[in-house]
CSV table of C-alpha atoms and ligand atoms in Angstrom, one decimal:
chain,number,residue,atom,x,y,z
H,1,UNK,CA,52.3,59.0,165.4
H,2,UNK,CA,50.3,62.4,164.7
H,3,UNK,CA,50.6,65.2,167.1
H,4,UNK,CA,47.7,66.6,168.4
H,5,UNK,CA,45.9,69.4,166.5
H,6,UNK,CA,42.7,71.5,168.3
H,7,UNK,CA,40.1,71.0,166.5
H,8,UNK,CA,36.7,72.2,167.9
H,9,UNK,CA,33.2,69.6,167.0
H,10,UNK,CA,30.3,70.5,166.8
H,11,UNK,CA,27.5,68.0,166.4
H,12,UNK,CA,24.6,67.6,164.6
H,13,UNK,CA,21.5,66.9,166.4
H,14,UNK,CA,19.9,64.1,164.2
H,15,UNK,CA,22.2,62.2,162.0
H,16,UNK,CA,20.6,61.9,158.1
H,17,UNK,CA,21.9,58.7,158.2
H,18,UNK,CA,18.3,57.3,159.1
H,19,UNK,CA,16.5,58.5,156.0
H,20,UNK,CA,19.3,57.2,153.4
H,21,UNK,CA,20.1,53.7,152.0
H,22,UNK,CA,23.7,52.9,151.8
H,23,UNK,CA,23.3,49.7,149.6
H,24,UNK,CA,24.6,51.0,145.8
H,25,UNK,CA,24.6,53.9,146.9
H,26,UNK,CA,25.3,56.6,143.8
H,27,UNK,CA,29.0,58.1,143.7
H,28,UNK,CA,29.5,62.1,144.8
H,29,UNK,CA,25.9,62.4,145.6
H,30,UNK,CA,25.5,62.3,149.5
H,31,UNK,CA,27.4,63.8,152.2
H,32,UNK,CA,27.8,62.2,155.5
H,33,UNK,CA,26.7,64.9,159.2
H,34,UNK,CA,29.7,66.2,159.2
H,35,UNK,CA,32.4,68.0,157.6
H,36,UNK,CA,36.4,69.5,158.1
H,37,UNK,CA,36.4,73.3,157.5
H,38,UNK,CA,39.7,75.5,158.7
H,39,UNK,CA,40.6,79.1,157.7
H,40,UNK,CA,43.7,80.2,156.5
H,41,UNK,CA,44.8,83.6,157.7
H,42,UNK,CA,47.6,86.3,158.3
H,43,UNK,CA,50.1,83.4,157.0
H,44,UNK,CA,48.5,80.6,159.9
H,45,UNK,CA,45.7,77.9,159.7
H,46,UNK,CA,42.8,78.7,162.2
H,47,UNK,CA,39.8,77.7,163.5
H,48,UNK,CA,39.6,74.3,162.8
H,49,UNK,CA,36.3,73.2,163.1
H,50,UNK,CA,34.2,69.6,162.3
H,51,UNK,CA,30.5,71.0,162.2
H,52,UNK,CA,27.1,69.8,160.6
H,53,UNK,CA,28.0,69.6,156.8
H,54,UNK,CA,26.1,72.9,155.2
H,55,UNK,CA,26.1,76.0,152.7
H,56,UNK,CA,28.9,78.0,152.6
H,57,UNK,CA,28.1,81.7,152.6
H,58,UNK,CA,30.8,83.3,150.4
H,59,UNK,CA,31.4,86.5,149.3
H,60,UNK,CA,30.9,87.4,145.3
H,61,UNK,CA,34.4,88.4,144.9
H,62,UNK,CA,35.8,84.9,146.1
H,63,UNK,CA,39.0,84.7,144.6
H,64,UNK,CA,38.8,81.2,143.5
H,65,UNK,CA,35.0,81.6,141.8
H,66,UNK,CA,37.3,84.3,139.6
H,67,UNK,CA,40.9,83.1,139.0
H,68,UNK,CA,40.6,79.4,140.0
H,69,UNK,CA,43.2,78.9,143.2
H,70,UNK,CA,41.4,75.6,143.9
H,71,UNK,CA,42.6,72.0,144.3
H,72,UNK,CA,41.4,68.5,146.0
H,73,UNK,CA,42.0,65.4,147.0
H,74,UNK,CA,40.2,62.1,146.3
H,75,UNK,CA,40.8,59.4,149.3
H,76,UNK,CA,38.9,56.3,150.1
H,77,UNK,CA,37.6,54.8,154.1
H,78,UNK,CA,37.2,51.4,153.9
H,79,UNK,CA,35.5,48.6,156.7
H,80,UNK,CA,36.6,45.4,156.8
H,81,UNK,CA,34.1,42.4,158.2
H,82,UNK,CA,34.6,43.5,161.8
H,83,UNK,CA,33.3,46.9,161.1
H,84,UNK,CA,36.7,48.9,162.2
H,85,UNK,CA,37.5,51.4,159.5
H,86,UNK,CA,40.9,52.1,157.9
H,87,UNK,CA,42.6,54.9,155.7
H,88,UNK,CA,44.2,53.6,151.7
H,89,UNK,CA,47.4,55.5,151.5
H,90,UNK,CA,45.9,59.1,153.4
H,91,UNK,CA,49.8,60.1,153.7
H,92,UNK,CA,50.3,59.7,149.8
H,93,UNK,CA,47.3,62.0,148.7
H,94,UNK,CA,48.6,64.4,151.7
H,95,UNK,CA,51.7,64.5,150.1
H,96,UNK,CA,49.9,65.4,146.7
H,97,UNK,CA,48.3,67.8,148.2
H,98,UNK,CA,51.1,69.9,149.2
H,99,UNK,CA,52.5,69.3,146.0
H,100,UNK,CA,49.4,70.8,144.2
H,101,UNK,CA,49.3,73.5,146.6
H,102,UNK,CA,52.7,74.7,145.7
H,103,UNK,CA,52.1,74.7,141.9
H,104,UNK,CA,49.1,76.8,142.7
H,105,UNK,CA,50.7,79.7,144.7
H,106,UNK,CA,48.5,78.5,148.2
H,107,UNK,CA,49.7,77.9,151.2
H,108,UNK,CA,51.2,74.2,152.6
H,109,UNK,CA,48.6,72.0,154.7
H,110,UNK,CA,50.6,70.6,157.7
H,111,UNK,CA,50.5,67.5,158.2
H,112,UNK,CA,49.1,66.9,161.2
H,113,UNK,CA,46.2,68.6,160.2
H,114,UNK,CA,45.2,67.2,157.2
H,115,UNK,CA,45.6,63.5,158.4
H,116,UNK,CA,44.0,64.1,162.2
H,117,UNK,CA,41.3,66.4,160.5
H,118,UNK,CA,40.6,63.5,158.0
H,119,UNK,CA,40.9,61.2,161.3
H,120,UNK,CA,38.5,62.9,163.9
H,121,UNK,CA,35.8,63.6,161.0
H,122,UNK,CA,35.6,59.5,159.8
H,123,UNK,CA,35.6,58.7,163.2
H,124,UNK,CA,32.8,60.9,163.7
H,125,UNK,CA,30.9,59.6,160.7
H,126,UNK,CA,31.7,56.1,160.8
H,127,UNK,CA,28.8,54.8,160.5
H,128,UNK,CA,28.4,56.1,157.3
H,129,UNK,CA,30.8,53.6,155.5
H,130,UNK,CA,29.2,51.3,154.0
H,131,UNK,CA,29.8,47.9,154.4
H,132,UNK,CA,28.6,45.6,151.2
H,133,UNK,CA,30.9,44.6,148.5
H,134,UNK,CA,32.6,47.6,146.2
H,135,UNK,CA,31.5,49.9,148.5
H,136,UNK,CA,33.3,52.3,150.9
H,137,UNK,CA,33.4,56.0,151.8
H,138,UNK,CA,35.3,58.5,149.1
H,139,UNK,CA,36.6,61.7,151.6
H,140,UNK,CA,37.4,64.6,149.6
H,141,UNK,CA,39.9,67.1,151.0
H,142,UNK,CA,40.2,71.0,149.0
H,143,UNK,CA,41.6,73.9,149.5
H,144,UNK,CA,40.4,77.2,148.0
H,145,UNK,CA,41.5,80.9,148.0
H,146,UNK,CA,38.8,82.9,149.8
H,147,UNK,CA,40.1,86.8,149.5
H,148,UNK,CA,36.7,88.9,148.6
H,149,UNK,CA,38.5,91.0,145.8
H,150,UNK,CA,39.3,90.9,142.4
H,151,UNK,CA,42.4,91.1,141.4
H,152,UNK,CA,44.6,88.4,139.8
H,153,UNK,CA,46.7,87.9,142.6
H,154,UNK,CA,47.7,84.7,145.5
H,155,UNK,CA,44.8,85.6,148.1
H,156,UNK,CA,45.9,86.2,152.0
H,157,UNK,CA,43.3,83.6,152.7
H,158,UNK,CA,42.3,80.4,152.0
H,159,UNK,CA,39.8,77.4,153.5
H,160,UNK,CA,40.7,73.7,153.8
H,161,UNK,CA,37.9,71.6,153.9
H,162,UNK,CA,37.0,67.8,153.9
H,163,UNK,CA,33.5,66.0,152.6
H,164,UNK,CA,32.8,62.8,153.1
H,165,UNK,CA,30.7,60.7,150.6
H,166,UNK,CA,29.2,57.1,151.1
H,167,UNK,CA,29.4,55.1,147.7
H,168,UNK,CA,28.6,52.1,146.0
H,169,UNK,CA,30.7,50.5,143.1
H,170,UNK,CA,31.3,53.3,140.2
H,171,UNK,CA,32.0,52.7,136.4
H,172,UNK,CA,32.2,48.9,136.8
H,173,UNK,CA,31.2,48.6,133.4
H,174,UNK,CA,34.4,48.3,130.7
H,175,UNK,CA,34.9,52.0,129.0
H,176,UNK,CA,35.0,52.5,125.5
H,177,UNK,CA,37.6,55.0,124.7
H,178,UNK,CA,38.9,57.7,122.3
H,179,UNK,CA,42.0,58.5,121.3
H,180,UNK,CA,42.2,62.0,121.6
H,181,UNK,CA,44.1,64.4,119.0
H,182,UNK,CA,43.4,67.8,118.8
H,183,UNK,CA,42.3,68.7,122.1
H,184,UNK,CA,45.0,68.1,125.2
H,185,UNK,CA,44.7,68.2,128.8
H,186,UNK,CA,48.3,68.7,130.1
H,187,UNK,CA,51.5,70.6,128.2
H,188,UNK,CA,55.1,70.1,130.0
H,189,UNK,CA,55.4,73.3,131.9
H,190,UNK,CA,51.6,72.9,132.8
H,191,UNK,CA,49.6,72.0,135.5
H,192,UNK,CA,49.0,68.5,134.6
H,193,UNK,CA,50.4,66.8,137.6
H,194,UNK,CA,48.4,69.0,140.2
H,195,UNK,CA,44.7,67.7,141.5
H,196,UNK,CA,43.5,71.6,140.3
H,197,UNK,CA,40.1,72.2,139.9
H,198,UNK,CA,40.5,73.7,136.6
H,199,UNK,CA,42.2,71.1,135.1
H,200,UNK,CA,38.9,69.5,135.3
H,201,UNK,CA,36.7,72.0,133.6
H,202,UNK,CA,39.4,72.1,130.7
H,203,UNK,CA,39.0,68.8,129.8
H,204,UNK,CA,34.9,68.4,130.0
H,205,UNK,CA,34.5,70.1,126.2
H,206,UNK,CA,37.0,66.6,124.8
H,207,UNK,CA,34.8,64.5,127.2
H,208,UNK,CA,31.5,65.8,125.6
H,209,UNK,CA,33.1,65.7,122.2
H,210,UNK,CA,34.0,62.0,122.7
H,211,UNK,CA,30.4,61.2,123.8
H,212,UNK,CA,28.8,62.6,120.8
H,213,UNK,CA,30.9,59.3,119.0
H,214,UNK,CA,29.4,56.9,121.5
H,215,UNK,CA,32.0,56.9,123.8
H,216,UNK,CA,33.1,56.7,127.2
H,217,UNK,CA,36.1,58.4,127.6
H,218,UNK,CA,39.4,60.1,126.0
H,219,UNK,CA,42.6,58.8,126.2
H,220,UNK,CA,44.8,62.3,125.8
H,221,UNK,CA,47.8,62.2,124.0
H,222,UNK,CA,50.7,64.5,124.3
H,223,UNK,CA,50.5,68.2,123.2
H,224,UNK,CA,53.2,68.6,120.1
H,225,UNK,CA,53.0,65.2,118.5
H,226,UNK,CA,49.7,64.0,119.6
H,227,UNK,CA,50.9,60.3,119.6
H,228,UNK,CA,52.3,59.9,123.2
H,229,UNK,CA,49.9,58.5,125.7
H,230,UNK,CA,48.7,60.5,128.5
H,231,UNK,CA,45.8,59.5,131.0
H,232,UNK,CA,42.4,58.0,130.3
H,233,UNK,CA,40.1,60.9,131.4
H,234,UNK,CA,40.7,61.7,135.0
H,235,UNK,CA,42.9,57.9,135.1
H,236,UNK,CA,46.2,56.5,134.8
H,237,UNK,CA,46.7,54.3,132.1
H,238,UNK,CA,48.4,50.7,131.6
H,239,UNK,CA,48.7,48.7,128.8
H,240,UNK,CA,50.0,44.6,129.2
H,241,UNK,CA,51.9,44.0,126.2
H,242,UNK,CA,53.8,40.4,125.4
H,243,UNK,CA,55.1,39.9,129.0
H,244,UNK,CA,55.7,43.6,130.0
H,245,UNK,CA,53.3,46.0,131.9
H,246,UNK,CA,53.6,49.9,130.7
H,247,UNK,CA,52.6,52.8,132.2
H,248,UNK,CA,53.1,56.7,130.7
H,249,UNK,CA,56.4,57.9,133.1
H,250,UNK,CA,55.6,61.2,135.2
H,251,UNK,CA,59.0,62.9,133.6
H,252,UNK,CA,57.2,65.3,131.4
H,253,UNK,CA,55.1,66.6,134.5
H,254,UNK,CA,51.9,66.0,132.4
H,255,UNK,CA,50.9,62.8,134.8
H,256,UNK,CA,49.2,63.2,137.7
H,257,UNK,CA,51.0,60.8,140.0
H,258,UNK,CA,47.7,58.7,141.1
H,259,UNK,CA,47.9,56.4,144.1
H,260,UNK,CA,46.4,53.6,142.2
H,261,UNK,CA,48.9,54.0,139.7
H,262,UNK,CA,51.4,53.4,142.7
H,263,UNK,CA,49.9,50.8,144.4
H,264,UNK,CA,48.9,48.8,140.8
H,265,UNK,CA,52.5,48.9,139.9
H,266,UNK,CA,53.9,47.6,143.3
H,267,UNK,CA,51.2,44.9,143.0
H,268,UNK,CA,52.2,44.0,139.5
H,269,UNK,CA,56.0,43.6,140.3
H,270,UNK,CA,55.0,41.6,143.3
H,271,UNK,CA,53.2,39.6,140.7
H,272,UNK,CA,56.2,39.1,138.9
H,273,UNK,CA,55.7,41.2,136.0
H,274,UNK,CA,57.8,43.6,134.3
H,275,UNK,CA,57.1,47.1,134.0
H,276,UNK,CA,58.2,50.0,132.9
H,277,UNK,CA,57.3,53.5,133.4
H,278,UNK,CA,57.9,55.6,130.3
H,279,UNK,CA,56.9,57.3,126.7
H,280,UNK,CA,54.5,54.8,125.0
H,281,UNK,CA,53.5,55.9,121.5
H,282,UNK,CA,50.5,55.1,120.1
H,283,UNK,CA,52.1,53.4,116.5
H,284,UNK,CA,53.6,50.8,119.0
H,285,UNK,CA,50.2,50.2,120.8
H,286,UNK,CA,48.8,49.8,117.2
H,287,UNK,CA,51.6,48.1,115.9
H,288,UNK,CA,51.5,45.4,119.3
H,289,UNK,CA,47.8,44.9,118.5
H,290,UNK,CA,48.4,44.1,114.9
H,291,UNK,CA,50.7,41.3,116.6
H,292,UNK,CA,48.7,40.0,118.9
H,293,UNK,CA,50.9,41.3,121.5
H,294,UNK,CA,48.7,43.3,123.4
H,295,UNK,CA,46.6,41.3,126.2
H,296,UNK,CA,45.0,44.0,128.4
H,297,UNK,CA,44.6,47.8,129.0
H,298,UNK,CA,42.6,49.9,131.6
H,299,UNK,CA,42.5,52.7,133.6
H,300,UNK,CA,43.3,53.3,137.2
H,301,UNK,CA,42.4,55.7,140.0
H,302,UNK,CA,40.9,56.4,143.4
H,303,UNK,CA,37.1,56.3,142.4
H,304,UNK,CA,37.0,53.5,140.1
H,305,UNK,CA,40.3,51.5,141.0
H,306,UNK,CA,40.8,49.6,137.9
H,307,UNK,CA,38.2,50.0,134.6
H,308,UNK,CA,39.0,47.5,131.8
H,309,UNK,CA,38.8,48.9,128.3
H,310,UNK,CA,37.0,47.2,126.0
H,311,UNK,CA,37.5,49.2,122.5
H,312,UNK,CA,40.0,51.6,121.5
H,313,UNK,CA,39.9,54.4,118.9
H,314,UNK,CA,42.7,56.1,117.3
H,315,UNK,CA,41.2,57.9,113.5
H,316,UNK,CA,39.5,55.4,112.0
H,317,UNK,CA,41.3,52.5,113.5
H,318,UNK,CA,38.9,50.4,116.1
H,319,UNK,CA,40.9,48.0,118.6
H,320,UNK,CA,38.5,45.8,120.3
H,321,UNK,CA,39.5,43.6,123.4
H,322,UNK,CA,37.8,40.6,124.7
H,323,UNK,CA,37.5,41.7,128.4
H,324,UNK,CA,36.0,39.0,129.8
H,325,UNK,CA,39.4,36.6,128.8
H,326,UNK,CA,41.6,39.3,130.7
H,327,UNK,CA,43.3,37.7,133.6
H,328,UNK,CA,45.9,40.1,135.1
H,329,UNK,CA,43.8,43.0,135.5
H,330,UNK,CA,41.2,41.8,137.5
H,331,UNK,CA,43.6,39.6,139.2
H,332,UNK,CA,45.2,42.9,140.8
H,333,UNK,CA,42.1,44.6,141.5
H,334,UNK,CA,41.1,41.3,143.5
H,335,UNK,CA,44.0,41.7,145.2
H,336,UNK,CA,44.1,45.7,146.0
H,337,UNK,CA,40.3,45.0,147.1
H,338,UNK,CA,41.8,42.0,149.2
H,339,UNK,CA,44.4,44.8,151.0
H,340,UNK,CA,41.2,47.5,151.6
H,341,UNK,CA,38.9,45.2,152.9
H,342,UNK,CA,41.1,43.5,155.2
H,343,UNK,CA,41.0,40.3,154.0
H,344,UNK,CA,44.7,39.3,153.8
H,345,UNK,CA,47.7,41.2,155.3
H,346,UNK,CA,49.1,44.9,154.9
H,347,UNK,CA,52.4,44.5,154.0
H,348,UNK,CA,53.0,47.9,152.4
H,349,UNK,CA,51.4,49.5,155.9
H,350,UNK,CA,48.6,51.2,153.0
H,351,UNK,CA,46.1,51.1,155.3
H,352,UNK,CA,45.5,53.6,158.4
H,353,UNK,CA,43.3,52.8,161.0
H,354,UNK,CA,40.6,55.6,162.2
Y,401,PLP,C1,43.0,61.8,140.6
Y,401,PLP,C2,43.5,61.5,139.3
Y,401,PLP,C3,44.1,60.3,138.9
Y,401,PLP,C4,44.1,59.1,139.8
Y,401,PLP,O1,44.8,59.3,141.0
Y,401,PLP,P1,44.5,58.3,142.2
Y,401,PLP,O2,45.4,58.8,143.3
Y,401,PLP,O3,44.9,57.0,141.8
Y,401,PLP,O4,43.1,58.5,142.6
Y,401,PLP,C5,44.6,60.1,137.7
Y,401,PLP,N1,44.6,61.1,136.8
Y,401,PLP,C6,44.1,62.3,137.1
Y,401,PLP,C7,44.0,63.4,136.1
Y,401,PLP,C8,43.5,62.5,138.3
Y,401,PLP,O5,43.0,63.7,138.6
């Protein structure tokens, strides 16, 4: 169980809730009432507050505006047909968190305090999950340093926050992707397997780049050789060839270890597949196609789950895929959706109760 933390709420007076429709409701666009927001100070976390979501009033020098000491966290709430709300896997991106505070010089999140924060605030907003088909309530834990000065230097202090943000199904539609080789998002040594915010901005020039040729997405490859696949833009990647499942391994540190990458691999194995988690160059994902061999490939992560891709670009080489034959794919998305939702059993104990 989770030991108490003291954290103070403060109310809003008239919940927004009233003037907004939840039904396909856009991703990242509207914040539930309330919001998480505790100071870090003299080396202890501090007045922990839930309060009426609003501005922050920063000072100019803010460390992280300068020298980027900023990461996140992307969770999802979910309701199942009896309206009681549960957690997917709030322990694992915890964990994440810590570990992308550590490459970033801040200090550790306890425990306690980022799961009964994310707790007492979702209880508080409830209401705001939505409960049609595909939709449910992304919660978005950061952490940034705060000390007004410049100087390229750890900051004393820091604030760890939470949002909350109803949405309705995002990127449903199959991607079209390109293989990326001259720009890279991660190098071994790097900060490729932290959630940084800057890790972001880095890779939105590639993005824009790829969208100018009509597509959706990058797939990044690996810095030296540019043939090892990485991630498809801010998602893990698989790729079903023959009878086997394979997924880029997180060795090289330039993976960020994503939930849905964890959870789509448990299912898969359950399922009876094969998979392995290790270098896969592009040559053999060419070489697979040429054969027939490869049946599926998509991306997964926390926003999206699991987005089918539909075309693949590498130079002038096009590989196009006949989603709408693909079995396995949707097949574990059905199910993952099956665990959220509450339709079948937790066997894994994924999901937390509020
Ligand atoms: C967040 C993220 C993912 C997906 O992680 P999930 O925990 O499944 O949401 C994958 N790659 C990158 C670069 C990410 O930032």
């Amino acid at each position: 169980m989770i030991a108490a933390v003291n954290i103070n709420i403060t109310k809003v007076e008239r919940s927004k809730l009233k003037d907004i429709n939840l039904e396909n409701i856009p991703f990242g666009k509207y914040f539930t009432d309330h919001m998480l927001e505790v100071d870090y100070e003299d080396g202890v976390w501090k007045n922990a507050e839930i309060k009426p979501y609003q501005p922050l009033l920063l000072d100019p020098s803010t460390a992280a505006l300068h020298y980027g000491q900023a990461i996140f966290e992307g969770v999802k709430a979910y309701k199942n047909s009896a309206g009681e709300a549960f957690i997917f896997r709030p322990l694992d991106n915890c964990k994440r968190f810590n570990i992308s505070a550590e490459r970033m010089q801040m200090p550790q999140v306890p425990e306690e305090l980022f799961m009964e924060g994310m707790r007492m605030l979702i209880d508080l907003d409830k209401n705001w999950i939505p409960q049609q088909k595909d939709h449910s309530l992304y919660i978005r834990p950061f952490m940034f340093s705060c000390d007004p000065m410049i100087g390229v230097r750890p900051s004393d202090k820091y604030k760890f926050m939470i949002l909350l943000s109803p949405t309705g199904p995002y990127y449903s539609n199959p991607m079209r992707i390109y293989v990326e080789e001259h720009y890279v998002r991660a190098v071994p040594g790097g900060v490729g397997y932290a959630k940084a915010a800057g890790n972001y901005g880095a890779a939105m020039y590639a993005t824009a780049e790829a969208k100018k040729k009509g597509y959706d997405q990058v797939l990044w490859t690996d810095a030296f050789e540019h043939k090892f696949v990485q991630e498809c833009g801010t998602m893990n990647v698989f790729f079903i060839i023959g009878n086997k499942v394979i997924t880029p391994g997180l060795e090289t540190g330039t993976i960020l270890a994503g939930v849905t990458r964890d959870s789509v691999l448990t299912v898969l194995k359950e399922m009876g597949f094969e998979v392995e988690e290790r270098r896969l160059n592009i040559d053999e994902i060419i070489t697979s196609q040429k054969a027939g061999e490869l049946k599926e490939v998509f991306g997964t992560g926390t926003a999206a789950t699991i987005s089918l891709i539909k075309e693949l670009r590498y130079k002038d080489y096009v590989m196009e895929f006949d989603v709408d034959s693909w079995k396995t794919a949707p097949a574990v998305k059905d199910k993952l959706n099956a665990i959220r939702y509450g339709q079948t059993t937790d066997n894994h104990g994924w999901m937390l109760k509020v």
